[in-house]
XYZ file of N, CA, C and O in Angstrom:
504
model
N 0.843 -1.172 0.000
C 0.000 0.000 0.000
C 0.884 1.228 0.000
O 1.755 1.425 0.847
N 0.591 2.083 -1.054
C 1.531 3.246 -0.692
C 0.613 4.846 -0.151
O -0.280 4.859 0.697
N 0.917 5.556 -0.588
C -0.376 6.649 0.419
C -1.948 6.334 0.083
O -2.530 5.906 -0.914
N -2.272 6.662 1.116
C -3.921 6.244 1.102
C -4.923 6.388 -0.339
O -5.235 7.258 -1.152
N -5.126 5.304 -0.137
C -6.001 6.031 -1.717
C -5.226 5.406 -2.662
O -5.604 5.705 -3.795
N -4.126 4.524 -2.638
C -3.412 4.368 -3.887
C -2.508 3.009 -4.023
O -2.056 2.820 -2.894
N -2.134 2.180 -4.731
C -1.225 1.543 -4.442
C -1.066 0.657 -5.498
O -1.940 0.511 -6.352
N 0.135 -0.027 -5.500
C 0.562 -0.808 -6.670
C -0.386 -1.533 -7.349
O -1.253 -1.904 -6.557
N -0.568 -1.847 -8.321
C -1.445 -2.843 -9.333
C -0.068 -3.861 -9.427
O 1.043 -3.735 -9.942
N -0.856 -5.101 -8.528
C -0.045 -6.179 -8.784
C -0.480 -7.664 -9.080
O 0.081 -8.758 -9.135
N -2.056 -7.052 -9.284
C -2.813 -8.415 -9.786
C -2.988 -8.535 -11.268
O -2.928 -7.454 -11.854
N -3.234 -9.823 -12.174
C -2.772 -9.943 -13.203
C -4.340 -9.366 -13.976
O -5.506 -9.473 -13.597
N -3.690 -8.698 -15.269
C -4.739 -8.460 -15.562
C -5.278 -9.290 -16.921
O -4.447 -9.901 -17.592
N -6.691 -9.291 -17.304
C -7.870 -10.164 -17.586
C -7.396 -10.415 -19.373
O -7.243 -9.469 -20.145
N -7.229 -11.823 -19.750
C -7.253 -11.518 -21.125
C -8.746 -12.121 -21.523
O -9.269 -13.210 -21.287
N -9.233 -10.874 -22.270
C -10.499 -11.449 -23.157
C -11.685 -11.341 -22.177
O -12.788 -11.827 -22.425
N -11.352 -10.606 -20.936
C -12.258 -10.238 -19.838
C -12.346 -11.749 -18.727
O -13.070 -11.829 -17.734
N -11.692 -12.500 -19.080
C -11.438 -13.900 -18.014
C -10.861 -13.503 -17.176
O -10.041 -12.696 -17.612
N -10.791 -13.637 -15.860
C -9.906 -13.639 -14.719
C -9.206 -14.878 -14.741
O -9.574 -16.022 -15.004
N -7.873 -14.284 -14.331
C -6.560 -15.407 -14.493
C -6.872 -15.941 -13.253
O -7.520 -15.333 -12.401
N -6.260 -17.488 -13.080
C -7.000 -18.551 -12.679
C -6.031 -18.122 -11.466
O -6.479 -18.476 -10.375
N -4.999 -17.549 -11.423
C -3.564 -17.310 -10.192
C -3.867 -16.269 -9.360
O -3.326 -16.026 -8.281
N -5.218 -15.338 -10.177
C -5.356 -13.650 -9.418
C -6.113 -14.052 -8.012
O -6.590 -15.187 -8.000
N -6.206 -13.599 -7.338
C -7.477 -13.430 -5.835
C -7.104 -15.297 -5.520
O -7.914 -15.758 -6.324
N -6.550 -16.311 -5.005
C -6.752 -17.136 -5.265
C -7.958 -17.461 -3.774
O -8.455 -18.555 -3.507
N -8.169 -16.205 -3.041
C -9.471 -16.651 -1.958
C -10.538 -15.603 -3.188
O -10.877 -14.555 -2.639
N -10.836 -15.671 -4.005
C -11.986 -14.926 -4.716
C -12.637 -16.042 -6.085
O -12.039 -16.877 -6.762
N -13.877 -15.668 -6.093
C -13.767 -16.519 -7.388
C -14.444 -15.577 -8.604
O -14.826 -14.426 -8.391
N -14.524 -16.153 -9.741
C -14.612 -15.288 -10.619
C -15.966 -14.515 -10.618
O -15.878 -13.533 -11.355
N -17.019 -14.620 -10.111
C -17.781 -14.292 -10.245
C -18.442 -13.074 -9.222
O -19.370 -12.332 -9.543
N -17.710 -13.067 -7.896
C -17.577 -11.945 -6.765
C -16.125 -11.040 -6.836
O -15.862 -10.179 -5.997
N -15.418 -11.313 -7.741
C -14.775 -9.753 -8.381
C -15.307 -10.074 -10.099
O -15.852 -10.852 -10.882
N -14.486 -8.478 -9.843
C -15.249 -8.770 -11.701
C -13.897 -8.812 -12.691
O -14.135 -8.593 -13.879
N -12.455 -9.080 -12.311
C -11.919 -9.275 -13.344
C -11.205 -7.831 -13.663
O -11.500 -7.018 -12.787
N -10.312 -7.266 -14.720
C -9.630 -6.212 -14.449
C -10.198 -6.189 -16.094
O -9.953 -7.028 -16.961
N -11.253 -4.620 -16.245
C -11.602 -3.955 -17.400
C -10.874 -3.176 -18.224
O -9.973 -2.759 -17.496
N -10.740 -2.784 -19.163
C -9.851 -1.748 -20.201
C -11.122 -1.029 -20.906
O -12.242 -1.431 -21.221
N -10.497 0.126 -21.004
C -11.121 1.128 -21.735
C -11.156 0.719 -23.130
O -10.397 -0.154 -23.550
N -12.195 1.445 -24.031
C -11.578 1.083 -26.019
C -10.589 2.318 -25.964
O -10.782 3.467 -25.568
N -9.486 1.715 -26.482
C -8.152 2.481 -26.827
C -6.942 2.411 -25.930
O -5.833 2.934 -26.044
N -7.644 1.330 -24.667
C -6.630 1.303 -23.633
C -5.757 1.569 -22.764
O -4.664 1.139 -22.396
N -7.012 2.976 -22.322
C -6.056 4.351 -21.381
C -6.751 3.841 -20.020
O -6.127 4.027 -18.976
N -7.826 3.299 -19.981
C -7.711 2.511 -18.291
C -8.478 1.902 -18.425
O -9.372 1.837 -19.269
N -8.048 0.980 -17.005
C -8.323 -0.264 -16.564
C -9.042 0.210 -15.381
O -8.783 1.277 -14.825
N -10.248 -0.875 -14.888
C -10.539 -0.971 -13.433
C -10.547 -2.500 -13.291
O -10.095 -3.434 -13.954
N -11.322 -2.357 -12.026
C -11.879 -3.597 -11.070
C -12.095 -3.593 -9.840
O -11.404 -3.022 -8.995
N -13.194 -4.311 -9.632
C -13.497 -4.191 -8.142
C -13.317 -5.587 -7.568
O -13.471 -6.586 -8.270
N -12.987 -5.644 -6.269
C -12.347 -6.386 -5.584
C -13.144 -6.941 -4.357
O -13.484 -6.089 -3.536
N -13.452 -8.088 -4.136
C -14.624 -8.429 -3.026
C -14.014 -8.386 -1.939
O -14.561 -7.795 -1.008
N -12.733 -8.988 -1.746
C -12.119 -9.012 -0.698
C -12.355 -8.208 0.229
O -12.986 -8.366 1.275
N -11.487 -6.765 -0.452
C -11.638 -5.611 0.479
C -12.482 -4.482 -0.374
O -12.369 -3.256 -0.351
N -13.201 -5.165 -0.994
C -14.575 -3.958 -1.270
C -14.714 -2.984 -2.386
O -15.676 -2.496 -2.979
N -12.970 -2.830 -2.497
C -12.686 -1.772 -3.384
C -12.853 -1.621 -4.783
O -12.619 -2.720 -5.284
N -13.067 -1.013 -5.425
C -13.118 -0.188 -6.891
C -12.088 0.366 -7.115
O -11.795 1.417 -6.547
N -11.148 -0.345 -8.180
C -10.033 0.375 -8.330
C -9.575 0.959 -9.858
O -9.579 0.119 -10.757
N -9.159 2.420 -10.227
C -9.048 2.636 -11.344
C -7.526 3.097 -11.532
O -6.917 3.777 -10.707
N -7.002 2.622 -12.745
C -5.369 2.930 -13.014
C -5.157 3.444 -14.932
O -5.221 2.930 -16.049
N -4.980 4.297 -14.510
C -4.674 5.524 -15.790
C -3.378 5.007 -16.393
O -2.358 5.459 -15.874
N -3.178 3.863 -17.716
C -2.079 3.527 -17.845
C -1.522 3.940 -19.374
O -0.751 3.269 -20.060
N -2.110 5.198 -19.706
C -1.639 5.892 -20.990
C -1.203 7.715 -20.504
O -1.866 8.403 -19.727
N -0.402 7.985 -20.959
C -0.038 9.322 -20.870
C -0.436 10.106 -22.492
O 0.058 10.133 -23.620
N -1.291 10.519 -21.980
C -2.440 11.069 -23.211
C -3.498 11.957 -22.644
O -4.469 12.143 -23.377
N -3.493 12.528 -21.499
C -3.874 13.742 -21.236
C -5.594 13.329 -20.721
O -6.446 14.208 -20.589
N -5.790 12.291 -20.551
C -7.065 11.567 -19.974
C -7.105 11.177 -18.994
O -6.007 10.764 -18.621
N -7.995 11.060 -18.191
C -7.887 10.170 -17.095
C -8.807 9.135 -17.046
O -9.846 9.107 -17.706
N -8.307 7.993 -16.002
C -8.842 6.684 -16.289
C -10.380 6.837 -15.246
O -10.397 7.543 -14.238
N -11.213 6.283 -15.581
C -12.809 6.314 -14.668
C -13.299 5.102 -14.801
O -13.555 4.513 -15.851
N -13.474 4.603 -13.306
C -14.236 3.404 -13.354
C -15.696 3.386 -13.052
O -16.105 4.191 -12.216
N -16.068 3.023 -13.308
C -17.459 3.369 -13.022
C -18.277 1.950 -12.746
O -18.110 0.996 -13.505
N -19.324 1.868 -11.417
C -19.816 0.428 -11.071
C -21.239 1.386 -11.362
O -21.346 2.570 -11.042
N -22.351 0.510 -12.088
C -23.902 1.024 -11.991
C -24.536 -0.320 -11.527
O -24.133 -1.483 -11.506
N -25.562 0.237 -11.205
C -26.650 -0.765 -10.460
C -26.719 -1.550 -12.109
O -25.905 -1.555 -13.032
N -28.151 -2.201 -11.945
C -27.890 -3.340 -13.383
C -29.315 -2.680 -13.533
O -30.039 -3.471 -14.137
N -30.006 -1.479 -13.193
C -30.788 -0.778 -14.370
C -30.248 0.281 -14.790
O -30.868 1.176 -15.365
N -28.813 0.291 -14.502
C -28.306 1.577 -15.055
C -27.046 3.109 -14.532
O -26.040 3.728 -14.878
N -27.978 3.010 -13.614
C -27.606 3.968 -12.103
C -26.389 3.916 -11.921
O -25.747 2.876 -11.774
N -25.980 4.968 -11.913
C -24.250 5.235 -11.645
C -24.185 5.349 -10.318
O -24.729 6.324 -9.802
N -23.457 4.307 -9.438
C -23.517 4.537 -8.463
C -22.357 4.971 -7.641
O -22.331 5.557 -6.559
N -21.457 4.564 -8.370
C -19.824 5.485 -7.982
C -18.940 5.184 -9.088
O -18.843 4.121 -9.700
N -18.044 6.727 -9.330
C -17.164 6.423 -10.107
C -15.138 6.709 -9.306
O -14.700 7.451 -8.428
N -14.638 5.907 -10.012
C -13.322 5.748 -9.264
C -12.132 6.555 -10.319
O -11.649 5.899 -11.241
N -11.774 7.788 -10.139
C -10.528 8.243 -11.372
C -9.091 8.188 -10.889
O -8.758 8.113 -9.707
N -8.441 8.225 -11.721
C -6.993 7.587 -11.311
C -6.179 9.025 -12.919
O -6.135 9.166 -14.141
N -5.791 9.603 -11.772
C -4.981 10.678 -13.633
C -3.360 10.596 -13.703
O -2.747 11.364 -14.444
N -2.642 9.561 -12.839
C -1.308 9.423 -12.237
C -0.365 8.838 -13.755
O 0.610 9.473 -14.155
N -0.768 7.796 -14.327
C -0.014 7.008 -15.070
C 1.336 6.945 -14.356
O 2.239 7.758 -14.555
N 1.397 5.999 -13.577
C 2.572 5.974 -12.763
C 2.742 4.676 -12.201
O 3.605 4.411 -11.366
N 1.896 3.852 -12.674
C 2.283 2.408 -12.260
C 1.383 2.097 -10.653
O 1.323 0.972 -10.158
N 0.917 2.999 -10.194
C 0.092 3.125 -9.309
C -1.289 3.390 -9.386
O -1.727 4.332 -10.046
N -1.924 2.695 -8.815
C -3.678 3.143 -8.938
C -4.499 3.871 -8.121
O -3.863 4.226 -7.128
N -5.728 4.280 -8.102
C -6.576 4.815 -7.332
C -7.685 3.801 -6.672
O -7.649 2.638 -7.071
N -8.504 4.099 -5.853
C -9.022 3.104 -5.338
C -10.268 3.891 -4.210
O -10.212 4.931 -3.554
N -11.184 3.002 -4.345
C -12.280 3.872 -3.412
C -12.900 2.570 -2.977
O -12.539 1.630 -3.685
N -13.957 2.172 -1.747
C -14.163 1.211 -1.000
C -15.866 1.682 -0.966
O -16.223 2.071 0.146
N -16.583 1.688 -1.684
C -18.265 2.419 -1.565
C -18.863 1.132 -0.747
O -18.471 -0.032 -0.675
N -19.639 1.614 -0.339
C -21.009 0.627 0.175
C -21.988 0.548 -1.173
O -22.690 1.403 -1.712
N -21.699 -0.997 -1.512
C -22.609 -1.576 -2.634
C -23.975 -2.249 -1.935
O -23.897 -2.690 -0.788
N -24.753 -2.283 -2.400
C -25.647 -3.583 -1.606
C -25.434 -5.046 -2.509
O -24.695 -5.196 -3.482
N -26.113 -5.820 -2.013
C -25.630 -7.215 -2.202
C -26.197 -7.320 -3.086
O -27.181 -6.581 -3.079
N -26.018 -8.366 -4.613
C -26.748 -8.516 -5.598
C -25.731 -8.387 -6.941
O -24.503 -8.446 -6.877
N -26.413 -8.223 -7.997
C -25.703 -8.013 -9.311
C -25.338 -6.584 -9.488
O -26.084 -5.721 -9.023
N -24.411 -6.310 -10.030
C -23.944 -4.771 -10.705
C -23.036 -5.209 -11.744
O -22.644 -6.358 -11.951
N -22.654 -3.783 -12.585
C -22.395 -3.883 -13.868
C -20.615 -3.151 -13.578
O -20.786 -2.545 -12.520
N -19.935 -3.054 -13.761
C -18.238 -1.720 -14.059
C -17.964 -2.086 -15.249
O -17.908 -3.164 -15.839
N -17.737 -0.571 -15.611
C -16.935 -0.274 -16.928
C -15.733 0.456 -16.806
O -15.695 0.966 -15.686
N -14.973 0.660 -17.319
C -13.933 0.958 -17.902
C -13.660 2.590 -18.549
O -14.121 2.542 -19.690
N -13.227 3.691 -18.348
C -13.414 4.671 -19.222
C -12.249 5.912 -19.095
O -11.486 6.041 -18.139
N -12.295 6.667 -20.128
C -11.694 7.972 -20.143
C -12.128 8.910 -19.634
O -13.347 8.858 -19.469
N -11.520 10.004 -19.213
C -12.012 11.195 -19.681
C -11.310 12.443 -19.269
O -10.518 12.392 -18.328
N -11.557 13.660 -19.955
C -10.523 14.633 -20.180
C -11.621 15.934 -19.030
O -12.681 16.445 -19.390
N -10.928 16.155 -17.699
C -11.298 17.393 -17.186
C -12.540 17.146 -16.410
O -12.417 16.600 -15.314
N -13.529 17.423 -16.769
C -15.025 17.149 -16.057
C -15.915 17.097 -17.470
O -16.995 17.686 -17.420
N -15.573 16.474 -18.668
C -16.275 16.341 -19.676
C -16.890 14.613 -18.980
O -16.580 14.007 -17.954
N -17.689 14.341 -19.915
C -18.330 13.110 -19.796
C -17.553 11.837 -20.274
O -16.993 11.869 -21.370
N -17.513 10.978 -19.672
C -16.282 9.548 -20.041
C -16.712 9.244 -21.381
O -17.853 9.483 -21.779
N -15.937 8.795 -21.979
C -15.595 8.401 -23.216
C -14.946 6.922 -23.424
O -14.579 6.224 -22.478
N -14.857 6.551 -24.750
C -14.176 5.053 -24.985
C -14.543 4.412 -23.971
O -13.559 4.322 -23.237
N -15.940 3.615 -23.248
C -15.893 3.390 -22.300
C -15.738 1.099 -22.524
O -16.497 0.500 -23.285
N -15.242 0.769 -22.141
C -15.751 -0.588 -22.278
C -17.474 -0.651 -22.207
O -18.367 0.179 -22.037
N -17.389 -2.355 -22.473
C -19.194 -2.697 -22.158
C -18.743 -2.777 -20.678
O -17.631 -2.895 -20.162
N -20.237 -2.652 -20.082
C -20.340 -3.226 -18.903
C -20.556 -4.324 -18.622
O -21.385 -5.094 -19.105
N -19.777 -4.486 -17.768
C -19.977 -6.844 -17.635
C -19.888 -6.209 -16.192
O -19.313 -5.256 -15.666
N -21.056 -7.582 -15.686
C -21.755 -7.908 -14.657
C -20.769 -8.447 -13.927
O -19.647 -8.732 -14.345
N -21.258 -8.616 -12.625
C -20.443 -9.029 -11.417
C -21.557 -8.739 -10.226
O -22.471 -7.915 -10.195
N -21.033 -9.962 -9.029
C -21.832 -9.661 -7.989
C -20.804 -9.288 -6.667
O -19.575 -9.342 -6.635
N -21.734 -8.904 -5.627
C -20.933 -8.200 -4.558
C -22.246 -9.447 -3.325
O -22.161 -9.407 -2.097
């Protein structure tokens, strides 16, 4: 963990949206959701059952920042996670979800404009 709010990305990330069979080995695939990419591949998230968290990592230097975003599964944005570092380090926020299905995506965005290139949203439960 390095200052609050932040810390190494050292879990493997998802090819083809599969979680690698070595990541969380107390998690299973279906109570995290796997590590997302943006279209164009300026960030990644994922949320993490373990310890709760939503984590977003900005891994292009291109003047964007990375946004994760978890919505309820009619839609509802219910928190978003930004990370603007590109530094090999991530951002990370811990919300109170309720129990059930939800959706995270993946996304850009420049300033306080609206996210962009966002992945689909794929489901996951908490």
């Amino acid at each position: 963990m390095l200052a609050s709010g932040f810390f190494k990305r050292t879990l493997p990330i998802a090819v083809g949206g599969a979680l690698a069979a070595t990541a969380l080995s107390t998690a299973t695939a279906s109570a995290s959701s796997g590590w997302w990419v943006s279209s164009g591949g300026g960030a990644e998230g994922y949320y993490n059952h373990v310890n709760d968290r939503v984590t977003a990592c900005d891994i292009k230097t291109d003047g964007y920042k990375a946004a994760v975003q978890i919505l309820a599964n009619d839609g509802r944005l219910l928190t978003t996670v930004t990370d603007s570092y590109n530094n090999g380090n991530c951002s990370w926020r811990t919300p109170t979800l309720f129990q059930g299905t939800h959706k995270i995506r993946a996304c850009v965005v420049k300033g306080n404009a609206r996210p962009v290139k966002c992945s689909a949203a794929h489901t996951f439960s908490v």
